[in-house]
C-alpha cells in the first residue's frame, strides 16, 4: 500500500463555501466519487488525504475551480465534471483557461468553450484565416464559430457576417416544393437563424440584414456573383469582354489603377438583370451580383459603403421620391497605358470644337476668344493662325508660300493620320489613342472641347455644372467616356433639328440640319475643366459640386451564360460597362460555411477562392453524415487531401469527447465510431 499524504487548500474568505462545494455539497460529492482520495472540509480549509499523485490532482482541481470563481464564473455539475475529466486525462490545458474564455457575452450570459477540443478550436479560429472544424454533431462547431464571428462583427474587426450552408434537396427539386422561394430555402438555413437570434437582438438583426451587414444565404446563392460573358471590363488598354479574361490579366480597379485577375470562374446559365443608373450607364449581372452602395443615411452618418446584392435592391430603388442607392465612381482618373499622339491633345480638342476639318481646304478655326487662337498656335509646331475674317482663322504652314515646291500642311497631315480628315460637325470624334491614354492627355482633350463648345452654367444657390453641346453622336459618346474615365458623370439629352427655330449668321437664318446633343457634366474636385480664363474663373467661383451616380432601374434581361472574376485590388472592386464599379469577392467579412460535407469539390473551391482581404472563414462539417447523391464526392473530404501546409489555414478535429449535448449523445457517437471502424 502506497504512503498516504495530506494536501491542504485554503479557500479565500470572499468566496462562500457553497459556491465551491455546491448546494448540499453536490459538487463535493462529484469530486469524491471521481477520485480515491478523501476530502475533509472545515471552515474555509479543505484537507485532501490519499496517494500523493491523486491528492495533488484533487488539490489542483480545487485551485482551478477557485480560479473560475475568481473570474466570475458560477460552478455547475457540468463544469466540475468536465474539469475532472481534463485533470484525470492529463490534459495540458487548464480548466480555468477553457471555461474562463468568454467568446461572446450576450444577454447576461457568456458563450464559452466547454471542452479542451472546443478551446483549441476557438483559439485556431482567432489565429488563422481559414479553419476547418470537423467532427460529429453536438460538438459546438457551428455555434462557437458563429459566436467568434458575431464578436468580430460587434467589435468592428470585420464589416460583414456571412452565414451559409449548402441546400441539399431531399428527393425533390426546390422549384416543385410549395411556397415562395424564401419559404423553400428557409428550412435549410433555420439552424443558422436560430443560433444568430440567440446571440444578437432580433431588432438589431433586422437592421444589420437590411444594410447587408449580415447575410444568411444558401451556398448556391453566394457563389454566383456573375456577369454575362460579353459584359465589358476595363483594362489598361481599353475594354475587353469578361469572358475573354484569364488569370494574370490586368483590369482597372476603383482607384483607376491596374489590378491582376486572380480567378475566373464559369457560373453556367443564369437569370440576369440589367441594372441602369440615372446617368444612362448600364450593365448586366445575375441577381446575386454584389454592389458597393451608400444611402443618404450612410452619408449623413459618415458610414462606409455597404455591400448588397442586385436582387436586394429590386423594388427598393427610391425613398421619399429620391434615389436610394448611390454607386461609387472611380476615385482617381483611370490610368490607361500612355502612348504617343501626333497632335497636342488640347489643340485637338479645340479643333474638334471649332475647327473645320474637311481638308478640302486648309484647316481653319473659328473663335471670338483671342486667348484660344494664341493657345492653338503655340500648341501646333510649324503652324500660324492667319486671320481671314472677324472670327475666322486659317491654320497656315509657316514654311509654306506661293510658288516653288509644295509643302504639306502639318495640321492636315495630322488630321489624316488620326482619321479626322473630311469629318464635319456631325461626324467628328475623339480618336482612340486619345480616349485610352494617360489622364493628362484625356483631360487636355476635354478642356479643348469645353473651352470651345462648352461652358459653366450657374444657378443661384447651387454649384456650377458644366454644359457641352455637339451635333455628332459619336463625339457625344466620346465626351461621356472622357468624363467618366476622369471620375465624373455626364447626362445628355437630344434637341431634334425638326421644328427648332433657325439660328442667325450674317443677318440670315441658318436652319438646323442635324440633331443637337446637350451634355450636363459633373467632374470631381481637383479636375479643372477649363483653360479659357473667363470660363475657368466662373467655374472656380461657384464650385463644381460632387458627381453622383445612383441605381435608377433594374429589369430582367433573360438568361445567359455567365462567369465571375476575382481581382487582387484591396477592395475587390473593378470597372465594368460604362465605368460602373462592381465587385464579387468578400472583403472585411467573417464567413461561416456550415454542413460543408454536403458541398461538391467545385463548390468548395469556389467558396475558398472567393475570400477577400481582411476576411476569415470557418468551414464546419461532419464527414460521417454526407447527404450528397450517390457517387458524388464531398468537397470537405477532397479539400483535406489538397490543402496541407498552408500558413493561416488549420484543420481542427472534434470528437465524441467534445459533444456538449446530453451525456448519452457522447455514448451514441462513440458507438457509431466503433461500429464504422469494425466494418472498415
XYZ file of C-alpha atoms in Angstrom:
680
model
C 0.000 0.000 0.000
C 1.387 3.389 -1.061
C 2.068 6.040 1.566
C -0.796 8.432 2.264
C -0.229 12.189 2.063
C -2.214 15.244 3.007
C -2.665 18.341 0.831
C -4.463 21.420 2.119
C -6.285 24.088 0.099
C -7.266 27.393 1.717
C -10.406 28.994 0.320
C -10.314 32.828 0.339
C -12.896 34.410 2.566
C -14.551 36.270 -0.307
C -15.962 33.010 -1.673
C -18.743 31.302 0.304
C -18.079 27.573 0.509
C -21.458 26.786 -1.004
C -20.334 28.347 -4.322
C -17.384 25.941 -4.373
C -18.948 22.797 -2.940
C -22.481 23.240 -4.252
C -25.868 23.131 -2.605
C -25.904 20.269 -0.078
C -22.302 19.511 -1.129
C -23.472 18.397 -4.592
C -20.194 19.360 -6.264
C -18.088 17.944 -3.440
C -19.780 14.574 -3.824
C -18.920 14.572 -7.547
C -15.271 15.156 -6.723
C -15.159 12.483 -4.020
C -16.763 9.961 -6.356
C -14.221 10.672 -9.098
C -11.031 10.256 -7.030
C -9.634 7.774 -4.489
C -8.670 10.487 -2.018
C -10.873 11.622 0.842
C -11.840 15.252 1.219
C -12.450 16.891 4.594
C -13.818 20.427 4.853
C -13.524 22.512 7.974
C -14.329 26.207 7.807
C -12.539 27.598 4.779
C -9.855 24.887 4.780
C -10.030 21.769 2.596
C -7.830 18.790 3.522
C -7.243 16.088 0.904
C -5.858 12.723 2.049
C -4.742 9.996 -0.315
C -1.938 8.762 -2.535
C 0.299 11.678 -3.430
C -0.467 11.855 -7.159
C -4.196 11.509 -6.603
C -4.309 14.012 -3.726
C -2.299 16.576 -5.693
C -4.659 16.144 -8.631
C -7.659 16.860 -6.384
C -5.875 19.904 -4.959
C -5.227 21.210 -8.498
C -8.897 20.689 -9.256
C -9.958 22.845 -6.292
C -7.420 25.520 -7.320
C -8.839 25.541 -10.851
C -12.384 25.795 -9.516
C -11.346 28.708 -7.299
C -9.791 30.413 -10.344
C -13.089 30.040 -12.164
C -14.890 31.636 -9.236
C -12.352 34.485 -9.236
C -13.175 35.060 -12.936
C -16.848 35.436 -12.049
C -17.992 32.015 -13.285
C -20.662 30.055 -11.463
C -19.749 26.409 -10.926
C -22.157 23.746 -12.158
C -22.109 19.977 -12.100
C -21.236 20.020 -15.823
C -18.305 22.401 -15.300
C -16.926 20.353 -12.421
C -17.440 17.083 -14.276
C -15.587 18.304 -17.363
C -12.807 19.746 -15.185
C -12.406 16.340 -13.569
C -12.192 14.705 -16.997
C -9.457 17.165 -18.061
C -7.314 16.553 -14.989
C -7.781 12.803 -14.996
C -6.995 12.690 -18.717
C -3.714 14.521 -18.222
C -4.697 17.444 -20.468
C -2.106 20.200 -20.678
C -4.819 22.860 -20.835
C -6.061 24.180 -17.510
C -9.846 24.042 -16.882
C -9.825 27.710 -15.823
C -8.337 28.630 -19.215
C -11.011 26.638 -21.031
C -14.102 27.651 -19.065
C -12.835 31.175 -18.417
C -12.578 32.056 -22.123
C -15.676 34.173 -22.799
C -16.048 34.119 -26.577
C -19.164 36.306 -26.535
C -21.135 37.980 -23.752
C -24.792 38.333 -24.621
C -27.933 38.979 -22.579
C -26.235 38.430 -19.271
C -24.562 35.150 -20.158
C -21.290 34.110 -21.728
C -20.700 31.716 -24.586
C -17.548 29.739 -23.729
C -15.773 26.558 -24.747
C -16.779 23.555 -22.656
C -14.055 21.099 -23.634
C -10.359 21.159 -24.402
C -11.127 20.435 -28.062
C -13.526 23.372 -28.230
C -10.936 25.663 -26.630
C -8.322 24.659 -29.224
C -10.933 25.157 -31.946
C -11.764 28.697 -30.771
C -8.071 29.585 -30.490
C -7.475 28.288 -34.025
C -10.301 30.465 -35.390
C -8.808 33.539 -33.743
C -5.324 32.781 -35.031
C -5.938 31.564 -38.594
C -7.592 32.953 -41.717
C -9.346 29.699 -42.639
C -10.293 26.960 -40.170
C -11.981 23.660 -40.940
C -13.938 22.374 -37.929
C -14.636 18.680 -38.489
C -16.478 16.482 -36.042
C -19.769 14.848 -35.066
C -22.998 16.659 -34.308
C -23.238 18.298 -30.918
C -19.607 19.369 -30.647
C -20.416 23.071 -30.988
C -18.608 23.541 -34.316
C -21.105 25.964 -35.819
C -22.275 27.595 -32.604
C -18.767 28.558 -31.447
C -17.769 29.697 -34.940
C -20.791 31.974 -35.060
C -20.029 33.307 -31.580
C -16.493 34.255 -32.651
C -17.913 35.761 -35.853
C -20.537 37.844 -34.041
C -17.893 39.071 -31.597
C -15.658 40.097 -34.512
C -18.573 41.974 -36.095
C -19.613 43.748 -32.905
C -16.021 44.828 -32.170
C -15.639 46.032 -35.799
C -12.841 43.615 -36.649
C -14.887 42.842 -39.793
C -17.647 44.728 -41.593
C -19.814 41.790 -42.672
C -21.028 38.472 -41.305
C -21.987 35.856 -43.881
C -23.615 32.592 -42.837
C -24.184 29.923 -45.440
C -24.740 26.232 -45.936
C -25.433 24.035 -48.978
C -29.119 23.401 -49.647
C -29.263 19.662 -50.323
C -32.618 18.708 -51.840
C -34.259 15.733 -50.152
C -35.574 13.923 -53.219
C -37.411 16.941 -54.636
C -36.342 19.933 -56.658
C -36.795 23.269 -54.888
C -38.864 24.570 -57.764
C -41.545 21.953 -57.149
C -41.833 22.498 -53.408
C -44.786 24.662 -52.284
C -44.360 28.251 -51.160
C -42.236 31.228 -52.126
C -38.522 30.891 -52.846
C -37.765 32.204 -49.349
C -40.131 29.660 -47.792
C -38.479 26.867 -49.755
C -34.973 27.843 -48.692
C -35.511 28.873 -45.063
C -35.719 25.306 -43.650
C -32.149 24.696 -44.811
C -30.972 27.859 -43.081
C -33.102 27.650 -39.929
C -30.291 26.323 -37.682
C -28.172 29.347 -38.619
C -31.024 31.740 -37.906
C -31.728 30.069 -34.572
C -28.133 30.437 -33.405
C -27.948 34.017 -34.675
C -31.086 35.070 -32.777
C -29.570 33.656 -29.584
C -26.557 35.944 -29.963
C -27.995 39.197 -31.380
C -31.202 41.101 -30.612
C -33.909 40.482 -33.201
C -34.359 44.217 -33.884
C -30.622 44.651 -34.425
C -30.514 41.629 -36.739
C -33.222 43.224 -38.905
C -31.242 46.437 -39.266
C -27.996 44.607 -39.992
C -29.617 42.399 -42.608
C -31.211 45.408 -44.299
C -27.806 47.039 -44.542
C -26.242 43.849 -45.904
C -24.006 43.653 -42.820
C -25.385 40.190 -42.054
C -26.209 37.821 -44.886
C -27.732 34.365 -44.473
C -27.959 32.532 -47.775
C -27.568 29.100 -49.353
C -24.110 28.433 -50.726
C -25.515 28.243 -54.250
C -26.640 31.877 -53.944
C -23.318 33.016 -52.528
C -21.145 31.716 -55.307
C -22.986 33.226 -58.259
C -21.733 36.817 -58.341
C -21.681 36.688 -62.120
C -21.931 38.666 -65.352
C -22.625 37.519 -68.917
C -19.577 36.585 -70.997
C -19.896 39.635 -73.257
C -20.008 42.158 -70.386
C -17.148 44.603 -70.805
C -14.379 45.035 -68.235
C -11.939 47.938 -68.379
C -8.240 47.166 -68.788
C -5.187 49.462 -69.109
C -5.574 49.124 -72.895
C -9.319 49.622 -73.167
C -12.365 47.376 -72.912
C -12.384 43.578 -73.038
C -15.253 41.101 -72.629
C -15.161 39.450 -69.230
C -15.417 36.090 -70.964
C -12.020 36.671 -72.581
C -10.129 37.341 -69.354
C -7.621 34.903 -67.892
C -5.828 34.668 -64.581
C -2.984 37.193 -64.576
C -4.670 39.660 -66.926
C -4.857 43.254 -65.708
C -8.118 45.121 -65.173
C -8.857 48.565 -63.765
C -9.845 48.882 -60.113
C -11.903 51.541 -58.366
C -8.765 53.645 -57.786
C -8.143 53.850 -61.525
C -5.071 51.615 -61.279
C -4.426 48.228 -62.839
C -5.019 45.141 -60.703
C -4.439 41.496 -61.699
C -7.179 38.923 -62.107
C -6.765 36.160 -59.506
C -9.523 33.847 -60.662
C -12.018 33.281 -63.471
C -14.968 31.059 -62.582
C -17.679 29.927 -65.036
C -21.117 30.086 -63.404
C -23.268 28.423 -66.039
C -26.527 29.693 -67.421
C -28.249 32.088 -65.030
C -31.059 34.605 -64.977
C -29.597 38.075 -65.499
C -30.807 41.603 -64.871
C -29.964 44.924 -66.474
C -29.005 47.481 -63.866
C -29.159 51.096 -65.069
C -28.066 54.322 -63.399
C -29.653 57.736 -63.662
C -26.895 58.987 -65.969
C -27.643 56.298 -68.570
C -24.902 53.809 -67.683
C -25.917 50.154 -67.568
C -24.619 46.614 -67.312
C -25.995 43.103 -66.877
C -25.425 40.749 -63.981
C -27.099 37.973 -62.027
C -29.371 38.570 -59.054
C -26.642 37.673 -56.545
C -24.044 40.018 -58.021
C -22.558 42.335 -55.401
C -22.556 46.131 -55.425
C -20.906 48.598 -53.076
C -23.528 51.250 -52.315
C -24.250 54.053 -49.860
C -27.584 55.528 -48.843
C -28.493 59.023 -47.695
C -28.395 57.827 -44.075
C -24.954 56.293 -44.594
C -23.581 59.553 -45.958
C -25.182 61.633 -43.218
C -23.686 59.437 -40.512
C -20.301 59.065 -42.180
C -20.658 55.332 -42.694
C -18.615 53.413 -45.271
C -20.318 51.766 -48.212
C -22.407 48.649 -47.658
C -22.293 45.587 -49.907
C -25.636 44.483 -51.313
C -26.876 42.040 -53.930
C -28.695 43.083 -57.085
C -31.852 41.249 -56.028
C -31.870 43.046 -52.662
C -32.223 46.410 -54.450
C -35.166 45.396 -56.639
C -38.295 47.234 -55.548
C -36.350 49.478 -53.155
C -34.646 51.906 -55.534
C -36.305 55.088 -54.255
C -37.205 56.561 -50.911
C -39.193 59.768 -50.454
C -39.061 60.240 -54.255
C -35.240 60.215 -54.213
C -32.813 57.580 -55.404
C -31.789 55.299 -52.547
C -28.570 53.563 -53.624
C -25.517 55.566 -54.693
C -22.724 53.744 -56.524
C -19.063 54.735 -56.231
C -17.203 56.395 -59.081
C -13.546 55.828 -59.881
C -11.727 57.625 -57.075
C -8.883 58.755 -59.364
C -8.629 59.179 -63.140
C -8.190 55.849 -64.889
C -4.552 55.076 -65.670
C -4.564 53.774 -69.233
C -1.198 52.892 -70.709
C 0.433 56.081 -72.015
C 1.083 56.317 -75.758
C 2.444 58.934 -78.134
C -0.035 61.067 -80.075
C 0.573 63.030 -83.290
C -1.177 66.249 -82.205
C -1.197 68.152 -78.928
C -4.354 66.952 -77.088
C -5.584 70.423 -76.135
C -5.172 71.582 -79.745
C -7.124 68.520 -80.893
C -9.953 69.405 -78.511
C -10.074 72.978 -79.847
C -10.187 71.809 -83.470
C -12.880 69.204 -82.707
C -14.889 72.014 -81.173
C -14.493 74.962 -83.527
C -12.285 73.711 -86.317
C -13.092 72.971 -89.960
C -11.537 69.574 -90.681
C -12.845 68.756 -94.159
C -9.265 69.250 -95.545
C -10.789 70.153 -98.920
C -9.237 73.490 -97.984
C -6.632 74.472 -95.424
C -7.885 73.622 -91.918
C -9.413 76.626 -90.191
C -10.555 77.653 -86.719
C -13.385 79.941 -85.640
C -13.421 81.758 -82.294
C -14.100 85.144 -80.758
C -11.565 84.463 -77.968
C -8.034 85.612 -78.940
C -6.772 83.566 -75.971
C -7.728 80.390 -77.810
C -6.037 81.383 -81.066
C -2.793 82.010 -79.187
C -3.053 78.690 -77.342
C -3.754 76.789 -80.578
C -0.881 78.420 -82.412
C 1.540 77.638 -79.574
C 0.406 74.010 -79.438
C 0.940 73.274 -83.149
C 4.530 73.321 -84.371
C 5.003 74.856 -87.801
C 1.540 76.424 -87.790
C 0.470 80.044 -87.558
C -3.119 81.296 -87.385
C -3.762 83.812 -90.111
C -6.966 85.853 -89.714
C -9.319 85.723 -92.710
C -12.418 87.254 -91.130
C -13.732 88.737 -87.920
C -13.609 85.441 -86.076
C -12.179 83.073 -88.702
C -8.558 81.922 -88.810
C -6.621 79.718 -91.226
C -4.034 77.234 -89.911
C -1.215 78.279 -92.238
C 2.035 76.359 -92.579
C 4.857 78.711 -91.554
C 7.141 77.231 -94.244
C 4.511 77.398 -96.965
C 4.313 80.160 -99.573
C 3.056 80.738 -103.085
C 5.214 79.276 -105.872
C 8.090 76.853 -105.558
C 7.893 73.381 -104.000
C 4.522 72.495 -102.482
C 4.858 71.703 -98.768
C 2.154 69.710 -96.977
C 0.375 71.443 -94.143
C 1.360 69.713 -90.822
C -2.162 70.129 -89.435
C -3.659 68.417 -92.473
C -1.179 65.543 -92.195
C -2.003 65.020 -88.530
C -5.742 65.073 -89.178
C -5.334 62.479 -91.924
C -3.187 60.355 -89.627
C -5.936 60.436 -86.987
C -8.728 59.615 -89.449
C -10.365 63.008 -88.893
C -9.736 64.459 -92.320
C -13.060 65.001 -94.074
C -15.177 64.910 -90.917
C -17.866 67.515 -90.382
C -19.614 68.865 -87.305
C -21.947 65.864 -87.128
C -19.282 63.201 -87.749
C -16.365 64.333 -85.579
C -14.959 62.007 -82.917
C -12.102 61.608 -80.454
C -9.556 59.108 -81.822
C -8.999 56.009 -79.703
C -5.363 56.870 -78.998
C -6.633 59.922 -77.082
C -9.640 58.282 -75.389
C -7.493 55.467 -73.977
C -4.395 57.365 -72.946
C -2.866 58.861 -69.826
C -5.146 61.068 -67.665
C -3.339 64.255 -68.694
C -3.967 63.548 -72.378
C -7.666 62.851 -71.856
C -8.186 65.900 -69.676
C -6.456 68.167 -72.192
C -8.746 66.949 -74.999
C -11.791 67.524 -72.801
C -10.583 71.011 -71.866
C -10.229 71.919 -75.534
C -13.760 70.693 -76.255
C -15.246 72.557 -73.283
C -13.310 75.773 -73.967
C -14.915 75.875 -77.422
C -18.366 74.230 -77.274
C -18.904 74.054 -73.535
C -19.152 76.334 -70.543
C -20.122 76.756 -66.901
C -23.823 77.075 -66.065
C -24.636 78.921 -62.872
C -27.786 78.990 -60.769
C -28.411 80.950 -57.603
C -27.804 78.847 -54.509
C -26.373 75.893 -56.462
C -22.948 74.751 -57.532
C -21.826 75.213 -61.093
C -22.482 72.488 -63.644
C -20.743 72.144 -66.992
C -22.694 72.074 -70.225
C -21.437 70.910 -73.599
C -23.153 70.689 -76.994
C -22.373 68.815 -80.211
C -24.223 67.605 -83.280
C -22.033 64.491 -83.546
C -23.484 61.410 -81.861
C -20.072 59.773 -81.862
C -18.389 62.802 -80.314
C -21.141 62.906 -77.677
C -20.300 59.337 -76.653
C -16.568 60.102 -76.646
C -17.054 63.057 -74.306
C -19.088 60.842 -71.965
C -16.196 58.349 -71.933
C -13.650 61.080 -71.193
C -15.754 62.430 -68.324
C -16.412 59.018 -66.770
C -12.785 57.967 -67.079
C -11.831 61.037 -65.012
C -14.279 60.147 -62.230
C -17.197 62.316 -63.352
C -20.741 61.813 -64.608
C -22.390 63.089 -67.778
C -26.099 63.283 -68.634
C -27.252 64.041 -72.150
C -30.455 64.935 -73.939
C -31.337 65.415 -77.602
C -32.639 68.572 -79.249
C -34.151 67.493 -82.568
C -33.408 69.505 -85.699
C -37.007 69.311 -86.857
C -39.127 72.164 -85.547
C -36.254 74.065 -83.959
C -36.073 77.795 -84.586
C -33.245 78.618 -87.031
C -30.108 80.370 -85.937
C -28.782 83.633 -87.378
C -25.499 84.254 -89.189
C -24.597 87.473 -91.017
C -28.219 88.570 -90.863
C -29.550 85.326 -92.399
C -31.478 82.383 -90.985
C -29.457 79.192 -90.673
C -31.630 76.099 -90.409
C -30.504 73.113 -88.363
C -29.633 70.063 -90.404
C -28.679 67.730 -87.542
C -29.947 66.939 -84.088
C -28.015 68.518 -81.242
C -26.873 66.661 -78.120
C -26.636 68.628 -74.888
C -24.495 67.191 -72.100
C -24.584 68.206 -68.442
C -21.307 67.271 -66.778
C -20.053 66.995 -63.207
C -16.357 66.435 -62.534
C -14.715 65.567 -59.210
C -12.875 68.098 -57.111
C -9.349 68.693 -58.394
C -10.229 68.187 -62.073
C -10.064 71.558 -63.883
C -12.470 71.502 -66.863
C -11.473 74.825 -68.434
C -8.283 76.580 -69.513
C -10.035 79.603 -71.017
C -9.745 82.291 -68.338
C -13.289 83.665 -68.440
C -14.835 80.195 -68.111
C -12.331 78.958 -65.565
C -12.935 81.945 -63.266
C -16.711 81.414 -63.226
C -16.303 77.715 -62.511
C -13.904 78.328 -59.644
C -16.141 80.999 -58.152
C -19.187 78.734 -57.929
C -17.530 75.334 -57.424
C -18.307 72.224 -59.380
C -20.227 70.146 -56.841
C -19.876 66.410 -56.328
C -20.578 63.957 -59.161
C -23.043 61.246 -58.081
C -24.329 58.065 -59.666
C -27.472 56.271 -58.435
C -29.145 52.990 -59.315
C -32.199 54.024 -61.313
C -33.731 50.874 -62.772
C -33.299 47.076 -62.538
C -35.089 44.930 -65.115
C -34.985 41.234 -66.089
C -32.792 40.618 -69.128
C -33.323 36.912 -69.818
C -30.876 34.078 -69.243
C -27.245 33.930 -70.347
C -24.043 32.002 -69.792
C -22.192 33.799 -67.019
C -18.909 33.878 -65.152
C -17.271 35.832 -62.372
C -13.750 37.060 -61.706
C -11.716 37.708 -58.594
C -9.273 40.622 -58.602
C -6.365 41.491 -56.315
C -7.471 45.045 -55.512
C -7.740 45.625 -51.734
C -11.440 46.495 -52.062
C -12.087 43.807 -54.743
C -13.759 46.413 -56.963
C -13.282 46.572 -60.714
C -14.692 48.669 -63.574
C -17.309 47.153 -65.847
C -19.589 48.546 -68.617
C -19.920 52.331 -68.768
C -17.391 52.735 -65.931
C -19.700 51.133 -63.378
C -17.865 49.998 -60.252
C -18.719 46.489 -59.114
C -17.194 43.521 -57.324
C -17.840 39.955 -56.263
C -15.432 38.888 -53.547
C -15.864 39.043 -49.809
C -13.659 41.623 -48.085
C -13.663 42.510 -44.380
C -16.013 39.594 -43.814
C -16.366 36.709 -41.407
C -17.870 33.773 -43.302
C -19.203 30.584 -41.743
C -19.888 27.685 -44.105
C -21.938 25.095 -42.223
C -22.638 21.463 -43.196
C -19.706 21.627 -45.609
C -19.661 17.850 -46.035
C -22.524 18.415 -48.476
C -20.560 20.694 -50.793
C -19.140 19.447 -54.052
C -15.404 19.887 -54.709
C -16.241 22.657 -57.191
C -18.397 24.487 -54.651
C -15.659 24.230 -52.030
C -13.056 25.649 -54.400
C -15.385 28.479 -55.375
C -16.073 29.310 -51.736
C -12.425 29.308 -50.639
C -11.148 31.317 -53.593
C -13.815 33.982 -53.044
C -12.252 35.008 -49.729
C -11.201 38.676 -49.841
C -8.819 40.847 -47.879
C -9.108 41.078 -44.080
C -11.581 38.217 -44.069
C -11.915 34.990 -42.123
C -13.705 31.768 -42.948
C -14.750 28.855 -40.774
C -15.867 25.687 -42.558
C -17.727 23.163 -40.426
C -18.923 19.665 -41.216
C -19.376 16.053 -40.187
C -17.767 13.722 -42.726
C -19.836 10.799 -41.412
C -23.100 12.431 -42.474
C -22.753 13.164 -46.190
C -26.102 13.651 -47.941
C -24.820 14.150 -51.473
C -26.180 11.957 -54.291
C -24.536 8.567 -54.702
C -21.205 8.792 -56.489
C -20.687 12.493 -55.725
C -17.539 13.296 -53.740
C -17.698 15.594 -50.736
C -15.802 18.857 -51.119
C -14.862 18.662 -47.433
C -13.243 15.261 -47.886
C -11.409 16.313 -51.022
C -10.104 19.541 -49.519
C -8.432 17.622 -46.684
C -6.218 15.950 -49.282
C -5.382 19.193 -51.101
C -4.866 21.931 -48.504
C -1.925 20.902 -46.370
C 0.947 23.012 -45.130
C -0.665 26.375 -45.916
C 0.089 29.140 -43.425
C -3.037 30.612 -41.873
C -5.118 27.513 -42.629
C -5.903 24.905 -39.984
C -7.869 21.657 -39.689
C -9.396 21.093 -36.260
C -10.914 17.724 -35.419
C -13.511 17.422 -32.662
C -14.565 14.057 -31.241
C -17.213 12.458 -29.046
C -15.356 13.898 -26.031
C -16.337 17.368 -27.264
C -20.065 16.654 -27.530
C -21.834 19.118 -25.255
C -25.365 17.825 -25.575
C -26.920 15.165 -23.326
C -24.336 12.697 -21.984
C -25.961 9.877 -23.894
C -25.128 11.630 -27.177
C -21.410 11.104 -26.463
C -22.038 7.396 -25.998
C -24.106 7.194 -29.193
C -21.427 8.979 -31.243
C -18.722 6.748 -29.806
C -20.761 3.603 -30.507
C -21.178 4.590 -34.164
C -17.443 5.312 -34.392
C -16.555 1.833 -33.119
C -19.088 0.281 -35.482
C -17.636 2.094 -38.502
C -14.087 1.118 -37.532
C -15.098 -2.521 -37.173
C -16.649 -2.546 -40.655
C -13.702 -0.785 -42.286
